Coordinates of N, CA and C in Angstrom, one line a residue:
X1 N -89.0 -61.2 113.2 CA -89.5 -60.1 114.1 C -88.3 -59.1 114.4
X2 N -88.7 -57.9 114.7 CA -87.7 -56.8 114.9 C -88.2 -56.1 116.2
X3 N -87.3 -56.0 117.3 CA -87.8 -55.3 118.5 C -86.5 -54.8 119.2
X4 N -86.7 -53.9 120.2 CA -88.0 -53.4 120.7 C -88.7 -52.5 119.7
X5 N -90.1 -52.3 119.9 CA -90.9 -51.7 119.0 C -90.6 -50.1 119.0
X6 N -90.1 -49.7 120.2 CA -89.9 -48.2 120.4 C -88.7 -47.9 121.3
X7 N -87.9 -47.0 120.8 CA -86.7 -46.6 121.5 C -86.7 -45.1 121.7
X8 N -86.4 -44.4 122.8 CA -86.2 -43.0 123.0 C -84.9 -42.9 123.7
X9 N -83.8 -42.3 122.9 CA -82.5 -42.1 123.5 C -82.0 -40.8 123.3
X10 N -81.0 -40.3 124.0 CA -80.4 -39.0 123.9 C -79.2 -39.1 122.8
X11 N -78.9 -38.0 122.4 CA -77.7 -37.8 121.4 C -76.4 -38.4 122.1
X12 N -75.8 -39.1 121.2 CA -74.4 -39.6 121.8 C -74.5 -41.0 122.3
X13 N -75.7 -41.5 122.6 CA -75.8 -42.9 123.1 C -75.9 -43.9 122.0
X14 N -76.2 -45.2 122.3 CA -76.2 -46.2 121.3 C -77.6 -46.9 121.4
X15 N -78.2 -47.2 120.2 CA -79.4 -47.8 120.1 C -79.3 -49.3 119.7
X16 N -79.9 -50.3 120.3 CA -79.7 -51.8 120.1 C -81.0 -52.3 119.7
X17 N -81.1 -52.9 118.6 CA -82.3 -53.7 118.1 C -81.9 -55.2 117.9
X18 N -82.9 -56.0 117.8 CA -82.6 -57.4 117.6 C -83.6 -57.8 116.6
X19 N -83.1 -58.7 115.6 CA -83.9 -59.3 114.5 C -83.8 -60.7 114.7
X20 N -84.9 -61.3 114.8 CA -85.0 -62.9 114.9 C -85.6 -63.4 113.6
X21 N -85.0 -64.5 113.1 CA -85.5 -65.2 111.9 C -85.8 -66.6 112.3
X22 N -86.7 -67.1 111.5 CA -87.2 -68.5 111.8 C -87.6 -69.2 110.4
X23 N -87.0 -70.2 110.1 CA -87.2 -71.0 108.9 C -87.5 -72.4 109.3
X24 N -88.4 -73.1 108.5 CA -88.6 -74.5 108.8 C -87.4 -75.4 108.6
X25 N -86.7 -75.0 107.6 CA -85.6 -75.9 107.2 C -84.3 -75.0 106.9
X26 N -83.7 -74.5 108.0 CA -82.7 -73.6 107.7 C -81.3 -74.1 107.6
X27 N -81.2 -75.4 107.8 CA -79.8 -76.0 107.7 C -79.5 -76.1 106.2
X28 N -78.3 -75.7 106.0 CA -77.8 -75.9 104.6 C -78.4 -74.8 103.6
X29 N -79.1 -73.8 104.1 CA -79.5 -72.8 103.3 C -78.7 -71.5 103.5
X30 N -78.5 -70.9 102.3 CA -77.7 -69.6 102.3 C -78.6 -68.4 102.3
X31 N -78.4 -67.5 103.2 CA -79.2 -66.2 103.2 C -78.5 -65.1 103.6
X32 N -79.1 -63.9 103.5 CA -78.4 -62.6 103.8 C -79.4 -61.8 104.6
X33 N -79.0 -61.1 105.6 CA -79.9 -60.3 106.4 C -79.6 -58.8 106.2
X34 N -80.5 -58.0 105.7 CA -80.4 -56.6 105.4 C -81.1 -55.7 106.5
X35 N -80.5 -54.6 106.7 CA -81.0 -53.7 107.7 C -81.4 -52.4 106.9
X36 N -82.7 -52.0 107.2 CA -83.3 -50.8 106.5 C -83.7 -49.8 107.4
X37 N -83.8 -48.5 107.0 CA -84.2 -47.4 107.7 C -85.3 -46.6 106.8
X38 N -86.4 -46.3 107.4 CA -87.4 -45.4 106.7 C -87.5 -44.2 107.5
X39 N -87.6 -43.0 106.7 CA -87.7 -41.7 107.3 C -88.9 -41.0 106.7
X40 N -89.8 -40.6 107.6 CA -91.1 -39.9 107.2 C -91.8 -40.9 106.1
X41 N -91.9 -42.1 106.4 CA -92.7 -43.1 105.7 C -92.2 -43.2 104.3
X42 N -91.0 -42.9 104.0 CA -90.5 -43.0 102.7 C -90.1 -44.4 102.4
X43 N -89.6 -44.7 101.3 CA -89.1 -46.1 100.9 C -87.9 -46.4 101.7
X44 N -87.9 -47.7 102.2 CA -86.8 -48.1 103.0 C -85.4 -48.0 102.3
X45 N -84.4 -47.6 103.1 CA -83.1 -47.5 102.6 C -82.1 -48.5 103.2
X46 N -81.4 -49.3 102.5 CA -80.5 -50.3 103.1 C -79.3 -49.6 103.8
X47 N -79.1 -49.9 105.0 CA -77.9 -49.2 105.7 C -76.8 -50.2 106.1
X48 N -77.2 -51.5 106.3 CA -76.1 -52.5 106.6 C -76.7 -53.9 106.1
X49 N -75.7 -54.8 106.1 CA -75.9 -56.2 105.7 C -75.0 -57.2 106.4
X50 N -75.5 -58.3 106.7 CA -74.7 -59.4 107.2 C -75.1 -60.7 106.7
X51 N -74.2 -61.6 106.3 CA -74.6 -62.9 105.8 C -74.6 -63.9 106.9
X52 N -75.0 -65.2 106.5 CA -75.2 -66.1 107.6 C -73.9 -66.6 108.1
X53 N -72.9 -66.7 107.3 CA -71.6 -67.3 107.8 C -70.6 -66.2 108.3
X54 N -71.1 -64.9 108.4 CA -70.3 -63.9 108.8 C -70.7 -63.5 110.3
X55 N -69.7 -63.7 111.2 CA -70.0 -63.6 112.6 C -70.4 -62.1 113.0
X56 N -69.7 -61.1 112.3 CA -69.9 -59.7 112.6 C -69.6 -58.8 111.5
X57 N -70.3 -57.8 111.3 CA -70.1 -56.7 110.4 C -70.2 -55.4 111.2
X58 N -69.1 -54.6 110.9 CA -69.0 -53.2 111.6 C -68.6 -52.1 110.7
X59 N -69.3 -51.1 110.7 CA -69.0 -49.9 110.0 C -68.8 -48.8 111.0
X60 N -68.5 -47.5 110.5 CA -68.3 -46.5 111.5 C -69.6 -46.1 112.2
X61 N -70.7 -46.4 111.7 CA -72.0 -46.1 112.3 C -72.7 -47.3 112.9
X62 N -72.6 -48.5 112.2 CA -73.5 -49.6 112.6 C -72.6 -50.8 113.0
X63 N -73.1 -51.6 113.8 CA -72.5 -52.9 114.3 C -73.5 -54.0 114.3
X64 N -73.3 -55.0 113.4 CA -74.3 -56.2 113.4 C -73.5 -57.4 113.9
X65 N -74.0 -58.2 114.8 CA -73.5 -59.3 115.4 C -74.4 -60.5 115.1
X66 N -73.8 -61.7 114.6 CA -74.6 -62.9 114.3 C -74.7 -63.8 115.5
X67 N -75.9 -63.9 116.0 CA -76.2 -64.8 117.1 C -77.5 -65.7 116.6
X68 N -77.2 -66.4 115.5 CA -78.2 -67.2 114.8 C -79.0 -68.0 115.9
X69 N -80.3 -67.9 115.8 CA -81.3 -67.2 114.8 C -81.5 -65.8 115.1
X70 N -80.8 -65.1 116.1 CA -81.0 -63.7 116.4 C -79.7 -62.9 115.9
X71 N -80.0 -61.7 115.4 CA -79.0 -60.8 115.0 C -79.1 -59.5 115.7
X72 N -78.0 -59.1 116.4 CA -78.0 -57.9 117.1 C -77.5 -56.7 116.3
X73 N -78.3 -55.7 116.3 CA -78.0 -54.6 115.4 C -77.9 -53.3 116.2
X74 N -76.8 -52.7 116.2 CA -76.5 -51.4 117.0 C -76.3 -50.2 116.1
X75 N -76.8 -49.1 116.6 CA -76.5 -47.8 116.0 C -75.7 -47.0 116.9
X76 N -74.5 -46.7 116.6 CA -73.4 -46.1 117.4 C -73.6 -44.6 117.3
X77 N -73.2 -43.9 118.4 CA -73.1 -42.5 118.5 C -74.3 -41.8 117.8
X78 N -75.4 -41.9 118.5 CA -76.7 -41.4 117.8 C -76.6 -39.9 117.7
X79 N -77.3 -39.5 116.5 CA -77.6 -38.1 116.3 C -79.0 -38.0 116.1
X80 N -79.5 -36.8 116.1 CA -80.9 -36.5 115.9 C -81.4 -37.0 114.6
X81 N -80.7 -36.9 113.5 CA -81.1 -37.4 112.2 C -81.2 -38.9 112.0
X82 N -80.8 -39.6 113.2 CA -80.9 -41.1 113.1 C -82.4 -41.5 113.6
X83 N -83.2 -40.6 113.9 CA -84.6 -40.9 114.3 C -85.3 -41.4 113.0
X84 N -86.1 -42.3 113.2 CA -86.9 -42.9 112.1 C -87.3 -44.4 112.4
X85 N -87.8 -45.1 111.4 CA -88.3 -46.4 111.6 C -87.2 -47.5 111.0
X86 N -87.0 -48.5 111.7 CA -86.0 -49.5 111.3 C -86.7 -50.8 111.2
X87 N -86.1 -51.7 110.3 CA -86.6 -53.1 110.1 C -85.5 -53.9 109.5
X88 N -85.7 -55.3 109.5 CA -84.7 -56.1 109.0 C -85.5 -56.9 107.8
X89 N -84.6 -57.3 106.8 CA -85.2 -58.1 105.7 C -84.3 -59.3 105.4
X90 N -85.0 -60.4 105.4 CA -84.3 -61.7 105.0 C -84.3 -62.0 103.5
X91 N -83.1 -62.2 102.9 CA -83.1 -62.6 101.5 C -82.6 -63.9 101.4
X92 N -83.4 -64.9 100.8 CA -82.9 -66.2 100.6 C -82.4 -66.5 99.2
X93 N -81.3 -67.1 99.0 CA -80.7 -67.3 97.8 C -81.4 -68.4 97.0
X94 N -82.0 -69.4 97.7 CA -82.7 -70.5 97.0 C -84.0 -69.9 96.4
X95 N -84.5 -68.8 96.8 CA -85.6 -68.2 96.2 C -85.2 -66.7 96.0
X96 N -84.6 -66.5 95.0 CA -84.0 -65.1 94.8 C -85.0 -64.0 94.8
X97 N -86.2 -64.3 94.4 CA -87.2 -63.2 94.2 C -87.9 -62.9 95.6
X98 N -87.6 -63.8 96.7 CA -88.4 -63.7 97.9 C -87.7 -62.9 98.8
X99 N -88.2 -61.8 99.4 CA -87.6 -61.0 100.5 C -88.7 -61.0 101.6
X100 N -88.3 -61.4 102.8 CA -89.3 -61.3 103.9 C -88.8 -60.2 104.9
X101 N -89.8 -59.2 105.1 CA -89.5 -58.1 105.9 C -90.1 -58.2 107.2
X102 N -89.4 -57.6 108.2 CA -90.0 -57.8 109.5 C -90.9 -56.5 109.9
X103 N -91.4 -56.5 111.1 CA -92.2 -55.3 111.5 C -91.2 -54.1 111.7
X104 N -91.8 -52.9 111.9 CA -91.1 -51.7 112.1 C -90.9 -51.3 113.6
X105 N -89.7 -50.9 113.8 CA -89.5 -50.3 115.2 C -89.1 -48.9 115.0
X106 N -89.5 -48.1 115.9 CA -89.4 -46.7 115.8 C -88.3 -46.2 116.8
X107 N -87.4 -45.3 116.4 CA -86.4 -44.7 117.2 C -86.5 -43.2 117.2
X108 N -86.5 -42.7 118.4 CA -86.5 -41.2 118.6 C -85.3 -40.7 119.4
X109 N -84.5 -39.9 118.8 CA -83.2 -39.4 119.2 C -83.5 -37.9 119.8
X110 N -83.4 -37.9 121.1 CA -83.7 -36.5 121.8 C -82.3 -35.8 121.9
X111 N -82.4 -34.5 122.2 CA -81.3 -33.7 122.3 C -80.6 -34.0 123.7
X112 N -79.3 -33.7 123.6 CA -78.6 -34.0 124.9 C -79.1 -33.1 126.1
X113 N -79.3 -33.8 127.2 CA -79.8 -33.0 128.4 C -78.9 -31.9 128.7
X114 N -79.5 -30.8 128.9 CA -78.7 -29.5 129.3 C -78.6 -29.6 130.8
X115 N -77.3 -29.1 131.2 CA -77.0 -29.0 132.6 C -77.9 -27.9 133.3
X116 N -78.6 -28.4 134.3 CA -79.5 -27.4 135.0 C -78.7 -26.4 135.9
X117 N -79.4 -25.4 136.2 CA -78.7 -24.3 137.0 C -78.3 -25.0 138.4
X118 N -79.1 -26.0 138.9 CA -78.8 -26.5 140.1 C -77.5 -27.3 140.0
X119 N -77.3 -27.9 138.8 CA -76.1 -28.6 138.6 C -74.9 -27.7 138.3
X120 N -75.1 -26.6 137.7 CA -74.1 -25.7 137.4 C -73.6 -25.0 138.6
X121 N -74.6 -24.7 139.5 CA -74.2 -24.0 140.7 C -73.2 -24.5 141.5
X122 N -73.2 -25.9 141.8 CA -72.2 -26.5 142.6 C -70.8 -26.4 141.9
X123 N -70.8 -26.6 140.6 CA -69.5 -26.4 139.8 C -68.9 -25.1 139.9
X124 N -69.8 -24.1 139.8 CA -69.3 -22.8 139.9 C -69.0 -22.4 141.3
X125 N -69.7 -22.8 142.3 CA -69.3 -22.6 143.7 C -68.1 -23.3 144.0
X126 N -67.9 -24.6 143.5 CA -66.7 -25.3 143.8 C -65.5 -24.6 143.2
X127 N -65.6 -24.2 141.9 CA -64.6 -23.4 141.4 C -64.1 -22.2 142.1
X128 N -65.3 -21.5 142.5 CA -65.0 -20.2 143.3 C -64.3 -20.6 144.7
X129 N -64.7 -21.7 145.2 CA -64.1 -22.1 146.4 C -62.6 -22.4 146.3
X130 N -62.3 -23.1 145.2 CA -60.9 -23.4 144.9 C -60.2 -22.2 144.6
X131 N -60.6 -21.2 143.9 CA -59.9 -20.0 143.7 C -59.7 -19.3 144.9
X132 N -60.8 -19.2 145.8 CA -60.6 -18.5 147.1 C -59.6 -19.2 147.9
X133 N -59.5 -20.5 148.0 CA -58.5 -21.3 148.8 C -57.1 -20.9 148.2
X134 N -57.0 -20.9 146.9 CA -55.6 -20.7 146.3 C -55.2 -19.3 146.6
X135 N -56.1 -18.4 146.5 CA -55.7 -16.9 146.9 C -55.4 -16.8 148.3
X136 N -56.1 -17.5 149.2 CA -55.8 -17.5 150.6 C -54.5 -18.0 150.9
X137 N -54.2 -19.2 150.3 CA -52.8 -19.8 150.5 C -51.8 -18.9 150.0
X138 N -51.9 -18.3 148.8 CA -50.9 -17.4 148.3 C -50.7 -16.3 149.2
X139 N -51.7 -15.6 149.6 CA -51.6 -14.5 150.6 C -50.8 -14.9 151.8
X140 N -51.2 -16.1 152.4 CA -50.5 -16.5 153.7 C -49.0 -16.7 153.4
X141 N -48.7 -17.4 152.2 CA -47.3 -17.7 152.0 C -46.5 -16.3 151.9
X142 N -47.2 -15.3 151.2 CA -46.5 -14.0 151.0 C -46.4 -13.3 152.4
X143 N -47.4 -13.4 153.2 CA -47.3 -12.8 154.5 C -46.1 -13.4 155.4
X144 N -46.2 -14.8 155.3 CA -45.1 -15.5 156.0 C -43.7 -15.1 155.5
X145 N -43.6 -14.9 154.2 CA -42.3 -14.5 153.6 C -41.8 -13.1 154.1
X146 N -42.8 -12.1 154.2 CA -42.5 -10.9 154.6 C -42.1 -10.9 156.1
X147 N -42.7 -11.7 157.0 CA -42.4 -11.8 158.4 C -41.0 -12.3 158.5
X148 N -40.7 -13.4 157.7 CA -39.3 -14.0 157.8 C -38.2 -13.1 157.4
X149 N -38.5 -12.2 156.4 CA -37.6 -11.2 155.9 C -37.4 -10.2 157.0
X150 N -38.4 -9.8 157.7 CA -38.3 -8.7 158.7 C -37.5 -9.3 159.8
X151 N -37.8 -10.5 160.3 CA -37.0 -11.1 161.3 C -35.6 -11.2 161.0
X152 N -35.3 -11.6 159.9 CA -34.0 -11.8 159.4 C -33.2 -10.4 159.4
X153 N -33.9 -9.4 158.8 CA -33.3 -8.1 158.8 C -33.0 -7.6 160.2
X154 N -33.9 -7.7 161.1 CA -33.7 -7.2 162.5 C -32.5 -7.9 163.1
X155 N -32.4 -9.2 162.9 CA -31.3 -10.0 163.5 C -30.0 -9.6 162.9
X156 N -30.0 -9.2 161.6 CA -28.8 -8.9 161.0 C -28.3 -7.5 161.5
X157 N -29.3 -6.7 161.7 CA -28.9 -5.2 162.1 C -28.4 -5.4 163.6
X158 N -29.2 -6.2 164.4 CA -28.8 -6.3 165.9 C -27.4 -6.9 165.9
X159 N -27.0 -7.9 165.2 CA -25.8 -8.5 165.1 C -24.6 -7.6 164.7
X160 N -24.9 -6.8 163.7 CA -23.9 -5.8 163.3 C -23.7 -4.7 164.3
X161 N -24.7 -4.3 164.9 CA -24.6 -3.3 166.0 C -23.7 -3.8 167.2
X162 N -24.1 -5.0 167.5 CA -23.3 -5.7 168.6 C -21.8 -5.8 168.4
X163 N -21.5 -5.9 167.0 CA -20.0 -5.9 166.6 C -19.3 -4.6 166.7
X164 N -20.2 -3.5 166.3 CA -19.6 -2.1 166.2 C -19.7 -1.5 167.7
X165 N -20.8 -1.6 168.4 CA -21.0 -0.9 169.6 C -21.4 -1.9 170.6
X166 N -20.6 -2.3 171.6 CA -20.7 -3.1 172.6 C -21.6 -2.5 173.7
X167 N -22.1 -3.3 174.6 CA -22.9 -2.7 175.7 C -21.9 -1.7 176.6
X168 N -22.5 -0.8 177.3 CA -21.6 0.1 178.1 C -20.8 -0.6 179.1
X169 N -21.3 -1.7 179.6 CA -20.5 -2.4 180.7 C -19.2 -2.9 180.0
X170 N -19.4 -3.4 178.8 CA -18.2 -4.1 178.1 C -17.3 -3.0 177.7
X171 N -17.9 -1.7 177.3 CA -17.0 -0.7 176.8 C -16.3 -0.2 178.0
X172 N -16.9 0.0 179.2 CA -16.0 0.4 180.4 C -14.9 -0.6 180.7
X173 N -15.2 -1.9 180.6 CA -14.2 -2.9 180.8 C -13.2 -2.8 179.9
X174 N -13.5 -2.4 178.6 CA -12.5 -2.4 177.5 C -11.7 -1.1 177.7
X175 N -12.3 0.1 178.2 CA -11.5 1.2 178.4 C -10.7 1.2 179.6
X176 N -11.2 0.5 180.7 CA -10.3 0.5 181.9 C -8.9 -0.1 181.6
X177 N -8.0 0.6 182.1 CA -6.7 0.1 181.9 C -6.2 -0.5 183.2
X178 N -5.4 -1.5 183.1 CA -4.8 -2.1 184.4 C -4.3 -1.0 185.3
X179 N -4.5 -1.2 186.7 CA -4.0 -0.2 187.6 C -2.5 -0.1 187.5
X180 N -1.9 1.1 187.6 CA -0.6 1.4 187.7 C -0.1 1.2 189.1
X181 N 0.9 0.4 189.3 CA 1.4 0.3 190.6 C 2.5 1.3 190.8
X182 N 2.4 2.2 191.7 CA 3.3 3.2 192.0 C 4.4 2.7 193.0
X183 N 5.6 3.0 192.7 CA 6.7 2.6 193.6 C 7.2 3.8 194.3
X184 N 7.0 3.9 195.6 CA 7.5 4.9 196.5 C 9.1 4.8 196.6
X185 N 9.7 5.9 196.5 CA 11.2 5.9 196.8 C 11.4 6.9 197.9
X186 N 12.5 6.6 198.7 CA 12.8 7.5 199.8 C 14.3 8.0 199.5
X187 N 14.4 9.2 199.5 CA 15.8 9.8 199.4 C 16.3 10.3 200.7
X188 N 17.4 10.2 201.0 CA 18.0 10.6 202.3 C 19.1 11.7 201.9
X189 N 18.9 12.8 202.6 CA 19.9 13.9 202.4 C 20.5 14.3 203.8
X190 N 21.6 15.0 203.6 CA 22.2 15.5 205.0 C 22.3 17.0 204.8
X191 N 21.7 17.7 205.9 CA 21.6 19.0 205.9 C 22.9 19.6 206.7
X192 N 23.5 20.5 206.2 CA 24.6 21.0 206.9 C 24.2 22.6 207.0
X193 N 24.5 23.0 208.3 CA 24.3 24.5 208.6 C 25.7 25.1 208.9
X194 N 26.1 25.9 208.0 CA 27.4 26.5 208.2 C 27.3 27.9 208.6
X195 N 28.2 28.2 209.5 CA 28.3 29.6 209.8 C 29.2 30.5 208.9
X196 N 28.8 31.7 209.1 CA 29.7 32.6 208.4 C 30.9 32.8 209.1
X197 N 32.0 32.2 208.4 CA 33.3 32.3 209.1 C 33.9 33.7 209.1
X198 N 33.6 34.5 208.2 CA 34.1 35.8 208.1 C 33.8 36.7 209.2
X199 N 32.7 36.4 209.9 CA 32.1 37.2 210.9 C 32.5 36.6 212.3
X200 N 33.2 37.1 213.1 CA 33.6 36.6 214.3 C 32.9 37.6 215.4
X201 N 32.2 36.9 216.2 CA 31.6 37.7 217.3 C 32.4 37.5 218.6
X202 N 32.6 38.4 219.3 CA 33.3 38.2 220.5 C 32.5 37.5 221.5
X203 N 33.1 36.7 222.4 CA 32.3 35.8 223.2 C 31.4 36.6 223.9
X204 N 31.7 37.8 224.3 CA 30.7 38.5 225.1 C 29.5 39.1 224.3
X205 N 29.7 39.1 223.1 CA 28.7 39.7 222.2 C 27.8 38.5 221.7
X206 N 28.2 37.3 221.7 CA 27.4 36.1 221.0 C 26.2 36.0 221.9
X207 N 25.1 35.8 221.3 CA 23.8 35.7 222.1 C 23.9 34.2 222.7
X208 N 23.2 34.2 223.8 CA 23.4 32.9 224.5 C 22.7 31.8 223.7
X209 N 21.4 32.1 223.3 CA 20.6 31.2 222.4 C 20.7 31.6 220.9
X210 N 21.1 30.6 220.1 CA 21.1 30.9 218.6 C 20.3 29.9 217.9
X211 N 19.3 30.5 217.1 CA 18.4 29.6 216.4 C 18.9 29.8 214.9
X212 N 18.8 28.7 214.2 CA 19.1 28.7 212.8 C 17.8 28.0 212.1
X213 N 17.6 28.6 210.9 CA 16.5 28.0 210.1 C 16.9 27.5 208.8
X214 N 16.2 26.6 208.3 CA 16.5 26.1 207.1 C 15.2 25.8 206.3
X215 N 15.3 25.9 205.1 CA 14.0 25.5 204.2 C 14.4 24.4 203.3
X216 N 13.5 23.4 203.5 CA 13.6 22.2 202.7 C 12.6 22.2 201.5
X217 N 13.1 22.2 200.3 CA 12.2 22.1 199.1 C 12.4 20.7 198.4
X218 N 11.2 20.1 198.2 CA 11.2 18.9 197.6 C 10.8 19.0 196.2
X219 N 11.5 18.4 195.3 CA 11.1 18.5 193.7 C 9.6 18.0 193.6
X220 N 8.9 18.5 192.6 CA 7.5 18.1 192.4 C 7.4 16.7 191.9
X221 N 8.5 16.2 191.1 CA 8.5 14.9 190.6 C 8.6 13.7 191.6
X222 N 9.0 14.2 192.9 CA 9.1 13.3 194.0 C 8.3 13.7 195.1
X223 N 7.0 13.2 195.0 CA 6.1 13.6 196.2 C 6.5 13.0 197.5
X224 N 6.0 13.7 198.5 CA 6.4 13.2 199.9 C 5.5 12.0 200.2
X225 N 6.0 11.0 200.4 CA 5.3 9.7 200.7 C 5.2 9.6 202.2
X226 N 4.1 8.8 202.6 CA 4.1 8.5 204.0 C 5.3 8.1 204.8
X227 N 6.0 7.3 204.0 CA 7.4 6.8 204.6 C 8.3 7.9 204.8
X228 N 8.4 8.7 203.8 CA 9.3 9.8 203.8 C 9.0 10.9 204.9
X229 N 7.7 11.1 205.0 CA 7.2 12.0 206.0 C 7.5 11.4 207.4
X230 N 7.3 10.2 207.6 CA 7.6 9.6 208.8 C 9.2 9.7 209.1
X231 N 10.0 9.5 208.1 CA 11.5 9.6 208.3 C 11.9 11.1 208.6
X232 N 11.1 12.0 208.0 CA 11.4 13.4 208.2 C 11.1 13.8 209.8
X233 N 9.9 13.1 210.2 CA 9.6 13.3 211.6 C 10.7 12.9 212.5
X234 N 11.1 11.7 212.2 CA 12.2 11.0 212.9 C 13.5 11.9 212.9

């Protein structure tokens, strides 16, 4: 027997069939199991073979595993041209002319399911969201960089101005010189009033009261100080 009787699978998947054999006296008998494929009711074409003593046979396309009395037959990586009818045939060596064929199972390989628009939409939307987030992050980083540069430039200019030009209060303090302590000096002089000795007045002609005048001139480099004025008054 060969089953399941019908399989419908998409491209790229694997199809698994089972072939069961039953003999009244199978012990000590040598046999071989062939796997056939029919397309459009044509003559069966042998595609794989496994013997009784061989645990497994594998090709690029087919995998046969011995689980006596059952044999597992797999078609790997299905293509649409794998569609058709499959069956197994038992060949016994003690009766060379005898071949026992199983029933047929039909395989239909469909095209790979296309992604629906509903499926594509989330992918596209997710991709757009990722691009939007990347652009937003890039713009934020650029804006932050510009702000940092502006702050740095402002601080640099302010610092340089502080070195070149100090605030008015500091400039006044720098320009103000320490007060000059003036030292007052007092000069003492003696005034002499001399009469003209060449002119002699007779006693009777001399005036009773005689007044003499003197002019005191102080140099400009020696100003009259309060102490000197007081002394002058004394």
